[in-house]
Amino acid sequence: MSHSTQQEELNPYLIAQRQVDTAAAKLQLPSHVTELLKKPKRVLSVSFPVKMDDGSVRIFDGYRSQHNDAIGPTKGGIRFHPGVTLDEVKALSMWMTFKCGVVGLPYGGGKGGVICDPRELSIGELERLSRAFMEAIADIVGPERDIPAPDVYTTPQIMGWMMDTYSKLRGHNAPGVITGKPIIIGGSQGRGEATAQGCVYAIQSALKDIDLPMEQARVAVQGYGNAGRIAARLLHDLGATIVAVSDSRGGIYDPAGLDITRVEELKDTAKLADYGAQYAISNEQLLELEVDILVPAALENVITKENAANVKARIIAEAANGPTTPEADEILDAKGCIVIPDILANAGGVTVSYFEWVQNLMNYYWSEEEVLEKLEANMVKSYDAVRKMAKEYETNLRTAAYMISLHRVTVAMQARGWV
Ligand code: GLU
């Protein structure tokens, strides 16, 4: 195989380890510290039965990975997706440690995943699966241990079922075991839009850096779930032109700007493609459009060495976790593209999860204005710190963000006497 056709490494766990290595080298961390940070502290693998509507029983497999708890309990979502793997969950838990680190939350990183396709499950099957998975991991989670939350294809309703199952197991109400719950049972105002809102605050900072007003910005959003859909709406409301969006079935593109309200209606009642055949594009084409801002808000490894050179956006705001490979990062860097890394760009979600957990522990609830004000202040401060670090060490925003986090967690491990 010639060099140029050699397969790029796409295993998210190996990619996360490489990202740690890059930042650790810049910080000149001792090798045992780097080694510790490259592996999760604990991984639980579970198999559990679920009764299906047709009377059959299906066995599902899932994982919970707890990467590092030097700074506080581990924290991070649970993903329901057919593509879930142990290595993916391990990588996602590492990214959570570094995400909480960049925005200064008193948490380490965790992540869970169940191999399933929730789009093929009835609501009853989904409820039984969610409760069974919580039961399977109940021994290692808890408000002071490890606090799950929503991720790909998991919703506030699923968080509600899981909180209920955990509370019943413990014999008392335990809202602080999980975040992203419905508001009536301890969810926080603003949590639903927090990932997208945090990403928009980060984009506003980046736009200032390149002196581009929001009203002149053309945007493409890949993924139309909790992050992508709300980011498109918020950016539109701030005056940007959303020229393309997509979901797992494909995308739509109108260089004159999409009618966002119509897109939202179609997503809820039909499919994006019903916008009109002449607007259809693929997920791959969306990434290469003539836009100022690209928001990958779906899954990992969509910007690779194969397409990075064709990406035209000046700003990439990673609402998804792990959308850009290290090889692609190099290509984007060389072009002067500003990549707002996932651990910063999508940290708004876990930030408001933290607010939710604090409110649960205090039993005192805040207004939406209060939540958003605190979120904005923290995102702006974190972005500024990352930008400053990048300048000082002449590196990109991703490595700078990792450096801030790695330093923080290393100091915590030293203070505990671990290293
Ligand atoms: N799943 C989200 C993430 O990847 C949110 C995690 C949380 O709120 O704990 O950041």
GROMACS .gro file of C-alpha atoms and ligand atoms in nm:
model
  429
    1MET     CA    1   0.000   0.000   0.000
    2SER     CA    2   0.143   0.338  -0.094
    3HIS     CA    3   0.168   0.605   0.172
    4SER     CA    4  -0.110   0.823   0.033
    5THR     CA    5  -0.361   0.538   0.025
    6GLN     CA    6  -0.270   0.412   0.369
    7GLN     CA    7  -0.571   0.379   0.599
    8GLU     CA    8  -0.604   0.658   0.851
    9GLU     CA    9  -0.638   0.557   1.217
   10LEU     CA   10  -1.005   0.602   1.305
   11ASN     CA   11  -1.027   0.421   1.639
   12PRO     CA   12  -1.149   0.701   1.873
   13TYR     CA   13  -0.963   0.555   2.172
   14LEU     CA   14  -0.630   0.565   1.988
   15ILE     CA   15  -0.711   0.913   1.862
   16ALA     CA   16  -0.789   1.035   2.217
   17GLN     CA   17  -0.459   0.885   2.338
   18ARG     CA   18  -0.274   1.063   2.060
   19GLN     CA   19  -0.434   1.394   2.155
   20VAL     CA   20  -0.320   1.341   2.515
   21ASP     CA   21   0.034   1.262   2.396
   22THR     CA   22   0.052   1.581   2.190
   23ALA     CA   23  -0.052   1.810   2.476
   24ALA     CA   24   0.144   1.616   2.740
   25ALA     CA   25   0.462   1.658   2.536
   26LYS     CA   26   0.410   2.034   2.521
   27LEU     CA   27   0.360   2.043   2.898
   28GLN     CA   28   0.652   1.806   2.951
   29LEU     CA   29   0.444   1.589   3.183
   30PRO     CA   30   0.620   1.294   3.349
   31SER     CA   31   0.561   0.976   3.148
   32HIS     CA   32   0.375   0.794   3.428
   33VAL     CA   33   0.123   1.081   3.444
   34THR     CA   34   0.066   1.064   3.070
   35GLU     CA   35   0.031   0.687   3.088
   36LEU     CA   36  -0.232   0.714   3.361
   37LEU     CA   37  -0.430   0.976   3.168
   38LYS     CA   38  -0.433   0.762   2.855
   39LYS     CA   39  -0.650   0.492   3.012
   40PRO     CA   40  -0.982   0.495   3.197
   41LYS     CA   41  -0.964   0.416   3.567
   42ARG     CA   42  -1.255   0.174   3.551
   43VAL     CA   43  -1.468   0.018   3.279
   44LEU     CA   44  -1.784  -0.183   3.333
   45SER     CA   45  -1.919  -0.406   3.059
   46VAL     CA   46  -2.275  -0.531   3.094
   47SER     CA   47  -2.516  -0.763   2.911
   48PHE     CA   48  -2.881  -0.756   3.006
   49PRO     CA   49  -3.215  -0.894   2.882
   50VAL     CA   50  -3.505  -0.681   2.760
   51LYS     CA   51  -3.857  -0.811   2.690
   52MET     CA   52  -3.963  -0.704   2.343
   53ASP     CA   53  -4.322  -0.622   2.248
   54ASP     CA   54  -4.359  -0.942   2.044
   55GLY     CA   55  -4.287  -1.153   2.353
   56SER     CA   56  -3.928  -1.235   2.262
   57VAL     CA   57  -3.631  -1.150   2.483
   58ARG     CA   58  -3.329  -0.968   2.339
   59ILE     CA   59  -2.992  -0.940   2.506
   60PHE     CA   60  -2.826  -0.599   2.485
   61ASP     CA   61  -2.465  -0.504   2.555
   62GLY     CA   62  -2.352  -0.180   2.711
   63TYR     CA   63  -2.060  -0.009   2.883
   64ARG     CA   64  -1.980   0.256   3.139
   65SER     CA   65  -1.629   0.398   3.146
   66GLN     CA   66  -1.495   0.617   3.428
   67HIS     CA   67  -1.179   0.784   3.313
   68ASN     CA   68  -1.045   0.991   3.602
   69ASP     CA   69  -1.198   1.115   3.928
   70ALA     CA   70  -0.912   1.317   4.075
   71ILE     CA   71  -1.106   1.644   4.055
   72GLY     CA   72  -1.451   1.509   4.142
   73PRO     CA   73  -1.708   1.243   4.054
   74THR     CA   74  -1.706   1.128   3.693
   75LYS     CA   75  -1.962   1.282   3.461
   76GLY     CA   76  -2.082   1.221   3.109
   77GLY     CA   77  -2.365   1.101   2.892
   78ILE     CA   78  -2.508   0.767   2.787
   79ARG     CA   79  -2.526   0.698   2.414
   80PHE     CA   80  -2.777   0.463   2.251
   81HIS     CA   81  -2.648   0.382   1.904
   82PRO     CA   82  -2.585   0.072   1.690
   83GLY     CA   83  -2.224   0.183   1.636
   84VAL     CA   84  -2.130   0.197   2.007
   85THR     CA   85  -1.805   0.014   2.090
   86LEU     CA   86  -1.603  -0.021   2.409
   87ASP     CA   87  -1.319   0.182   2.257
   88GLU     CA   88  -1.560   0.458   2.158
   89VAL     CA   89  -1.702   0.477   2.511
   90LYS     CA   90  -1.350   0.482   2.658
   91ALA     CA   91  -1.252   0.769   2.426
   92LEU     CA   92  -1.571   0.959   2.505
   93SER     CA   93  -1.501   0.924   2.879
   94MET     CA   94  -1.149   1.063   2.829
   95TRP     CA   95  -1.288   1.355   2.631
   96MET     CA   96  -1.530   1.423   2.921
   97THR     CA   97  -1.240   1.457   3.168
   98PHE     CA   98  -1.073   1.711   2.942
   99LYS     CA   99  -1.402   1.886   2.864
  100CYS     CA  100  -1.482   1.935   3.233
  101GLY     CA  101  -1.124   2.052   3.278
  102VAL     CA  102  -1.135   2.324   3.010
  103VAL     CA  103  -1.448   2.481   3.153
  104GLY     CA  104  -1.339   2.433   3.514
  105LEU     CA  105  -1.607   2.197   3.646
  106PRO     CA  106  -1.536   1.991   3.962
  107TYR     CA  107  -1.576   1.662   3.773
  108GLY     CA  108  -1.379   1.391   3.603
  109GLY     CA  109  -1.497   1.219   3.286
  110GLY     CA  110  -1.728   0.925   3.236
  111LYS     CA  111  -1.937   0.790   2.951
  112GLY     CA  112  -2.179   0.510   2.882
  113GLY     CA  113  -2.318   0.345   2.575
  114VAL     CA  114  -2.562   0.073   2.475
  115ILE     CA  115  -2.539  -0.101   2.139
  116CYS     CA  116  -2.892  -0.059   2.007
  117ASP     CA  117  -3.093   0.133   1.749
  118PRO     CA  118  -3.355   0.332   1.940
  119ARG     CA  119  -3.521   0.425   1.610
  120GLU     CA  120  -3.630   0.061   1.582
  121LEU     CA  121  -3.759   0.030   1.939
  122SER     CA  122  -4.113   0.101   2.058
  123ILE     CA  123  -4.151   0.346   2.345
  124GLY     CA  124  -4.217   0.056   2.584
  125GLU     CA  125  -3.906  -0.131   2.467
  126LEU     CA  126  -3.701   0.187   2.503
  127GLU     CA  127  -3.825   0.236   2.859
  128ARG     CA  128  -3.746  -0.124   2.959
  129LEU     CA  129  -3.401  -0.102   2.799
  130SER     CA  130  -3.324   0.229   2.973
  131ARG     CA  131  -3.431   0.101   3.313
  132ALA     CA  132  -3.243  -0.228   3.265
  133PHE     CA  133  -2.922  -0.048   3.172
  134MET     CA  134  -2.947   0.179   3.476
  135GLU     CA  135  -3.002  -0.127   3.694
  136ALA     CA  136  -2.695  -0.290   3.540
  137ILE     CA  137  -2.468   0.007   3.616
  138ALA     CA  138  -2.634   0.121   3.943
  139ASP     CA  139  -2.352  -0.013   4.158
  140ILE     CA  140  -2.096   0.226   4.011
  141VAL     CA  141  -2.301   0.543   3.954
  142GLY     CA  142  -2.450   0.786   4.205
  143PRO     CA  143  -2.467   1.158   4.283
  144GLU     CA  144  -2.123   1.148   4.445
  145ARG     CA  145  -1.968   0.885   4.219
  146ASP     CA  146  -2.059   0.906   3.854
  147ILE     CA  147  -2.341   1.112   3.706
  148PRO     CA  148  -2.477   1.019   3.360
  149ALA     CA  149  -2.663   1.249   3.121
  150PRO     CA  150  -2.805   1.247   2.766
  151ASP     CA  151  -2.590   1.186   2.459
  152VAL     CA  152  -2.662   1.062   2.106
  153TYR     CA  153  -3.026   0.935   2.083
  154THR     CA  154  -3.095   0.964   2.456
  155THR     CA  155  -3.352   1.213   2.584
  156PRO     CA  156  -3.486   1.383   2.899
  157GLN     CA  157  -3.756   1.113   2.916
  158ILE     CA  158  -3.488   0.842   2.922
  159MET     CA  159  -3.306   1.034   3.199
  160GLY     CA  160  -3.634   1.044   3.391
  161TRP     CA  161  -3.679   0.665   3.369
  162MET     CA  162  -3.320   0.605   3.473
  163MET     CA  163  -3.346   0.845   3.770
  164ASP     CA  164  -3.665   0.668   3.878
  165THR     CA  165  -3.505   0.323   3.858
  166TYR     CA  166  -3.200   0.436   4.055
  167SER     CA  167  -3.419   0.610   4.317
  168LYS     CA  168  -3.630   0.295   4.362
  169LEU     CA  169  -3.318   0.082   4.404
  170ARG     CA  170  -3.187   0.317   4.673
  171GLY     CA  171  -3.525   0.362   4.844
  172HIS     CA  172  -3.524   0.740   4.823
  173ASN     CA  173  -3.551   1.014   4.563
  174ALA     CA  174  -3.207   1.070   4.410
  175PRO     CA  175  -3.235   1.337   4.138
  176GLY     CA  176  -2.860   1.410   4.150
  177VAL     CA  177  -2.773   1.070   4.001
  178ILE     CA  178  -2.836   1.188   3.645
  179THR     CA  179  -2.876   1.519   3.462
  180GLY     CA  180  -3.076   1.627   3.160
  181LYS     CA  181  -3.399   1.521   3.334
  182PRO     CA  182  -3.743   1.666   3.260
  183ILE     CA  183  -3.775   1.994   3.455
  184ILE     CA  184  -4.064   1.874   3.673
  185ILE     CA  185  -3.845   1.604   3.834
  186GLY     CA  186  -3.533   1.811   3.893
  187GLY     CA  187  -3.414   1.907   3.546
  188SER     CA  188  -3.256   2.250   3.501
  189GLN     CA  189  -3.391   2.538   3.303
  190GLY     CA  190  -3.176   2.580   2.995
  191ARG     CA  191  -3.032   2.224   2.991
  192GLY     CA  192  -3.215   2.130   2.669
  193GLU     CA  193  -3.049   2.402   2.463
  194ALA     CA  194  -2.726   2.421   2.667
  195THR     CA  195  -2.498   2.230   2.427
  196ALA     CA  196  -2.608   2.439   2.131
  197GLN     CA  197  -2.612   2.762   2.331
  198GLY     CA  198  -2.260   2.704   2.462
  199CYS     CA  199  -2.145   2.630   2.108
  200VAL     CA  200  -2.301   2.955   1.988
  201TYR     CA  201  -2.122   3.153   2.261
  202ALA     CA  202  -1.794   2.995   2.145
  203ILE     CA  203  -1.875   3.077   1.781
  204GLN     CA  204  -1.943   3.440   1.878
  205SER     CA  205  -1.596   3.459   2.033
  206ALA     CA  206  -1.437   3.306   1.721
  207LEU     CA  207  -1.626   3.542   1.490
  208LYS     CA  208  -1.480   3.836   1.683
  209ASP     CA  209  -1.134   3.688   1.628
  210ILE     CA  210  -1.179   3.692   1.251
  211ASP     CA  211  -1.383   4.014   1.252
  212LEU     CA  212  -1.685   3.863   1.083
  213PRO     CA  213  -2.032   3.983   1.190
  214MET     CA  214  -2.287   3.708   1.256
  215GLU     CA  215  -2.522   3.868   1.000
  216GLN     CA  216  -2.268   3.795   0.726
  217ALA     CA  217  -2.195   3.440   0.833
  218ARG     CA  218  -2.308   3.145   0.621
  219VAL     CA  219  -2.348   2.825   0.817
  220ALA     CA  220  -2.374   2.450   0.750
  221VAL     CA  221  -2.481   2.216   1.030
  222GLN     CA  222  -2.426   1.841   1.010
  223GLY     CA  223  -2.659   1.650   1.243
  224TYR     CA  224  -3.006   1.760   1.347
  225GLY     CA  225  -3.034   1.624   1.700
  226ASN     CA  226  -3.027   1.815   2.027
  227ALA     CA  227  -2.704   1.999   1.943
  228GLY     CA  228  -2.735   2.062   1.567
  229ARG     CA  229  -3.100   2.149   1.548
  230ILE     CA  230  -3.090   2.403   1.829
  231ALA     CA  231  -2.757   2.550   1.711
  232ALA     CA  232  -2.910   2.611   1.367
  233ARG     CA  233  -3.210   2.783   1.527
  234LEU     CA  234  -3.002   3.001   1.762
  235LEU     CA  235  -2.756   3.105   1.490
  236HIS     CA  236  -3.045   3.184   1.257
  237ASP     CA  237  -3.210   3.398   1.526
  238LEU     CA  238  -2.880   3.586   1.570
  239GLY     CA  239  -2.884   3.677   1.203
  240ALA     CA  240  -2.666   3.409   1.041
  241THR     CA  241  -2.776   3.240   0.719
  242ILE     CA  242  -2.819   2.864   0.760
  243VAL     CA  243  -2.752   2.729   0.413
  244ALA     CA  244  -2.743   2.357   0.491
  245VAL     CA  245  -2.847   2.104   0.752
  246SER     CA  246  -2.854   1.725   0.756
  247ASP     CA  247  -2.952   1.425   0.963
  248SER     CA  248  -2.851   1.059   0.938
  249ARG     CA  249  -3.062   1.024   0.621
  250GLY     CA  250  -2.900   1.311   0.427
  251GLY     CA  251  -2.906   1.686   0.394
  252ILE     CA  252  -3.064   1.988   0.229
  253TYR     CA  253  -2.884   2.292   0.088
  254ASP     CA  254  -3.006   2.627  -0.032
  255PRO     CA  255  -2.732   2.884  -0.098
  256ALA     CA  256  -2.994   3.157  -0.042
  257GLY     CA  257  -3.062   3.027   0.309
  258LEU     CA  258  -3.301   2.762   0.440
  259ASP     CA  259  -3.639   2.842   0.592
  260ILE     CA  260  -3.553   2.716   0.942
  261THR     CA  261  -3.911   2.702   1.070
  262ARG     CA  262  -4.008   2.483   0.776
  263VAL     CA  263  -3.704   2.260   0.831
  264GLU     CA  264  -3.805   2.213   1.196
  265GLU     CA  265  -4.160   2.124   1.096
  266LEU     CA  266  -4.038   1.872   0.840
  267LYS     CA  267  -3.806   1.708   1.094
  268ASP     CA  268  -4.099   1.667   1.335
  269THR     CA  269  -4.364   1.553   1.092
  270ALA     CA  270  -4.192   1.409   0.784
  271LYS     CA  271  -3.830   1.409   0.667
  272LEU     CA  272  -3.574   1.675   0.574
  273ALA     CA  273  -3.571   1.552   0.212
  274ASP     CA  274  -3.931   1.671   0.173
  275TYR     CA  275  -3.787   2.026   0.160
  276GLY     CA  276  -3.752   1.960  -0.213
  277ALA     CA  277  -3.553   1.725  -0.437
  278GLN     CA  278  -3.354   2.012  -0.589
  279TYR     CA  279  -3.209   2.094  -0.246
  280ALA     CA  280  -3.082   1.744  -0.163
  281ILE     CA  281  -2.716   1.693  -0.069
  282SER     CA  282  -2.525   1.417   0.105
  283ASN     CA  283  -2.366   1.444   0.449
  284GLU     CA  284  -2.025   1.436   0.277
  285GLN     CA  285  -2.111   1.722   0.041
  286LEU     CA  286  -2.235   1.933   0.332
  287LEU     CA  287  -1.889   1.934   0.488
  288GLU     CA  288  -1.732   2.084   0.175
  289LEU     CA  289  -1.978   2.369   0.110
  290GLU     CA  290  -1.878   2.735   0.065
  291VAL     CA  291  -1.959   2.850   0.418
  292ASP     CA  292  -1.798   3.056   0.692
  293ILE     CA  293  -1.899   2.829   0.979
  294LEU     CA  294  -1.927   2.452   0.977
  295VAL     CA  295  -2.090   2.285   1.276
  296PRO     CA  296  -2.035   1.908   1.282
  297ALA     CA  297  -2.302   1.801   1.531
  298ALA     CA  298  -2.336   1.428   1.470
  299LEU     CA  299  -2.071   1.159   1.518
  300GLU     CA  300  -1.695   1.103   1.518
  301ASN     CA  301  -1.449   1.104   1.229
  302VAL     CA  302  -1.641   1.299   0.968
  303ILE     CA  303  -1.355   1.538   0.886
  304THR     CA  304  -1.060   1.321   0.790
  305LYS     CA  305  -0.747   1.349   0.581
  306GLU     CA  306  -0.962   1.252   0.281
  307ASN     CA  307  -1.182   1.563   0.288
  308ALA     CA  308  -1.009   1.818   0.516
  309ALA     CA  309  -0.841   1.994   0.222
  310ASN     CA  310  -1.185   2.049   0.067
  311VAL     CA  311  -1.341   2.203   0.377
  312LYS     CA  312  -1.396   2.571   0.303
  313ALA     CA  313  -1.528   2.695   0.637
  314ARG     CA  314  -1.315   2.946   0.828
  315ILE     CA  315  -1.454   2.831   1.161
  316ILE     CA  316  -1.536   2.473   1.256
  317ALA     CA  317  -1.733   2.451   1.579
  318GLU     CA  318  -1.733   2.092   1.701
  319ALA     CA  319  -2.073   2.039   1.860
  320ALA     CA  320  -2.015   1.664   1.815
  321ASN     CA  321  -1.751   1.472   2.008
  322GLY     CA  322  -1.448   1.373   1.801
  323PRO     CA  323  -1.562   1.483   1.453
  324THR     CA  324  -1.209   1.573   1.334
  325THR     CA  325  -0.916   1.330   1.308
  326PRO     CA  326  -0.561   1.436   1.404
  327GLU     CA  327  -0.453   1.418   1.037
  328ALA     CA  328  -0.741   1.644   0.939
  329ASP     CA  329  -0.645   1.884   1.220
  330GLU     CA  330  -0.302   1.929   1.063
  331ILE     CA  331  -0.451   2.005   0.722
  332LEU     CA  332  -0.702   2.253   0.871
  333ASP     CA  333  -0.429   2.420   1.077
  334ALA     CA  334  -0.215   2.472   0.771
  335LYS     CA  335  -0.509   2.644   0.601
  336GLY     CA  336  -0.558   2.877   0.899
  337CYS     CA  337  -0.901   2.735   0.980
  338ILE     CA  338  -1.014   2.798   1.340
  339VAL     CA  339  -1.124   2.466   1.488
  340ILE     CA  340  -1.310   2.520   1.815
  341PRO     CA  341  -1.243   2.178   1.967
  342ASP     CA  342  -1.526   1.957   2.093
  343ILE     CA  343  -1.405   1.971   2.453
  344LEU     CA  344  -1.465   2.347   2.443
  345ALA     CA  345  -1.733   2.391   2.174
  346ASN     CA  346  -1.982   2.143   2.323
  347ALA     CA  347  -1.897   2.196   2.691
  348GLY     CA  348  -2.213   2.401   2.743
  349GLY     CA  349  -2.408   2.077   2.786
  350VAL     CA  350  -2.206   1.944   3.076
  351THR     CA  351  -2.179   2.294   3.223
  352VAL     CA  352  -2.555   2.318   3.261
  353SER     CA  353  -2.558   1.953   3.375
  354TYR     CA  354  -2.329   2.070   3.653
  355PHE     CA  355  -2.575   2.351   3.734
  356GLU     CA  356  -2.856   2.093   3.736
  357TRP     CA  357  -2.664   1.869   3.978
  358VAL     CA  358  -2.584   2.164   4.206
  359GLN     CA  359  -2.954   2.260   4.209
  360ASN     CA  360  -3.049   1.898   4.289
  361LEU     CA  361  -2.804   1.885   4.579
  362MET     CA  362  -2.931   2.219   4.716
  363ASN     CA  363  -3.296   2.159   4.633
  364TYR     CA  364  -3.306   2.518   4.518
  365TYR     CA  365  -3.384   2.600   4.158
  366TRP     CA  366  -3.265   2.883   3.935
  367SER     CA  367  -3.435   3.081   3.660
  368GLU     CA  368  -3.345   3.033   3.294
  369GLU     CA  369  -3.184   3.380   3.287
  370GLU     CA  370  -2.960   3.287   3.578
  371VAL     CA  371  -2.852   2.962   3.410
  372LEU     CA  372  -2.781   3.124   3.073
  373GLU     CA  373  -2.594   3.413   3.230
  374LYS     CA  374  -2.365   3.175   3.418
  375LEU     CA  375  -2.321   2.958   3.107
  376GLU     CA  376  -2.225   3.254   2.889
  377ALA     CA  377  -1.977   3.389   3.143
  378ASN     CA  378  -1.809   3.049   3.173
  379MET     CA  379  -1.794   2.981   2.799
  380VAL     CA  380  -1.647   3.325   2.722
  381LYS     CA  381  -1.391   3.293   3.001
  382SER     CA  382  -1.293   2.942   2.891
  383TYR     CA  383  -1.263   3.040   2.525
  384ASP     CA  384  -1.040   3.335   2.620
  385ALA     CA  385  -0.817   3.111   2.832
  386VAL     CA  386  -0.780   2.859   2.549
  387ARG     CA  387  -0.704   3.133   2.294
  388LYS     CA  388  -0.440   3.277   2.529
  389MET     CA  389  -0.278   2.937   2.584
  390ALA     CA  390  -0.274   2.873   2.207
  391LYS     CA  391  -0.095   3.204   2.146
  392GLU     CA  392   0.155   3.150   2.422
  393TYR     CA  393   0.252   2.801   2.308
  394GLU     CA  394   0.202   2.870   1.936
  395THR     CA  395  -0.038   2.583   1.899
  396ASN     CA  396  -0.397   2.527   1.788
  397LEU     CA  397  -0.705   2.561   2.008
  398ARG     CA  398  -0.741   2.186   2.054
  399THR     CA  399  -0.393   2.130   2.192
  400ALA     CA  400  -0.424   2.446   2.404
  401ALA     CA  401  -0.753   2.321   2.551
  402TYR     CA  402  -0.595   1.983   2.629
  403MET     CA  403  -0.299   2.158   2.792
  404ILE     CA  404  -0.525   2.351   3.027
  405SER     CA  405  -0.710   2.033   3.125
  406LEU     CA  406  -0.409   1.808   3.154
  407HIS     CA  407  -0.240   2.059   3.377
  408ARG     CA  408  -0.545   2.088   3.599
  409VAL     CA  409  -0.598   1.715   3.641
  410THR     CA  410  -0.225   1.660   3.699
  411VAL     CA  411  -0.220   1.916   3.980
  412ALA     CA  412  -0.526   1.745   4.134
  413MET     CA  413  -0.361   1.402   4.114
  414GLN     CA  414  -0.049   1.545   4.275
  415ALA     CA  415  -0.253   1.708   4.551
  416ARG     CA  416  -0.410   1.369   4.624
  417GLY     CA  417  -0.070   1.206   4.626
  418TRP     CA  418  -0.143   0.977   4.329
  419VAL     CA  419   0.152   1.081   4.116
  420GLU     N1  420  -2.323   1.399   2.643
  420GLU     C1  421  -2.286   1.536   2.662
  420GLU     C2  422  -2.139   1.555   2.629
  420GLU     O1  423  -2.082   1.481   2.554
  420GLU     C3  424  -2.328   1.592   2.798
  420GLU     C4  425  -2.264   1.525   2.917
  420GLU     C5  426  -2.321   1.572   3.050
  420GLU     O2  427  -2.403   1.661   3.051
  420GLU     O3  428  -2.281   1.515   3.151
  420GLU     O4  429  -2.078   1.650   2.671
   0.00000   0.00000   0.00000
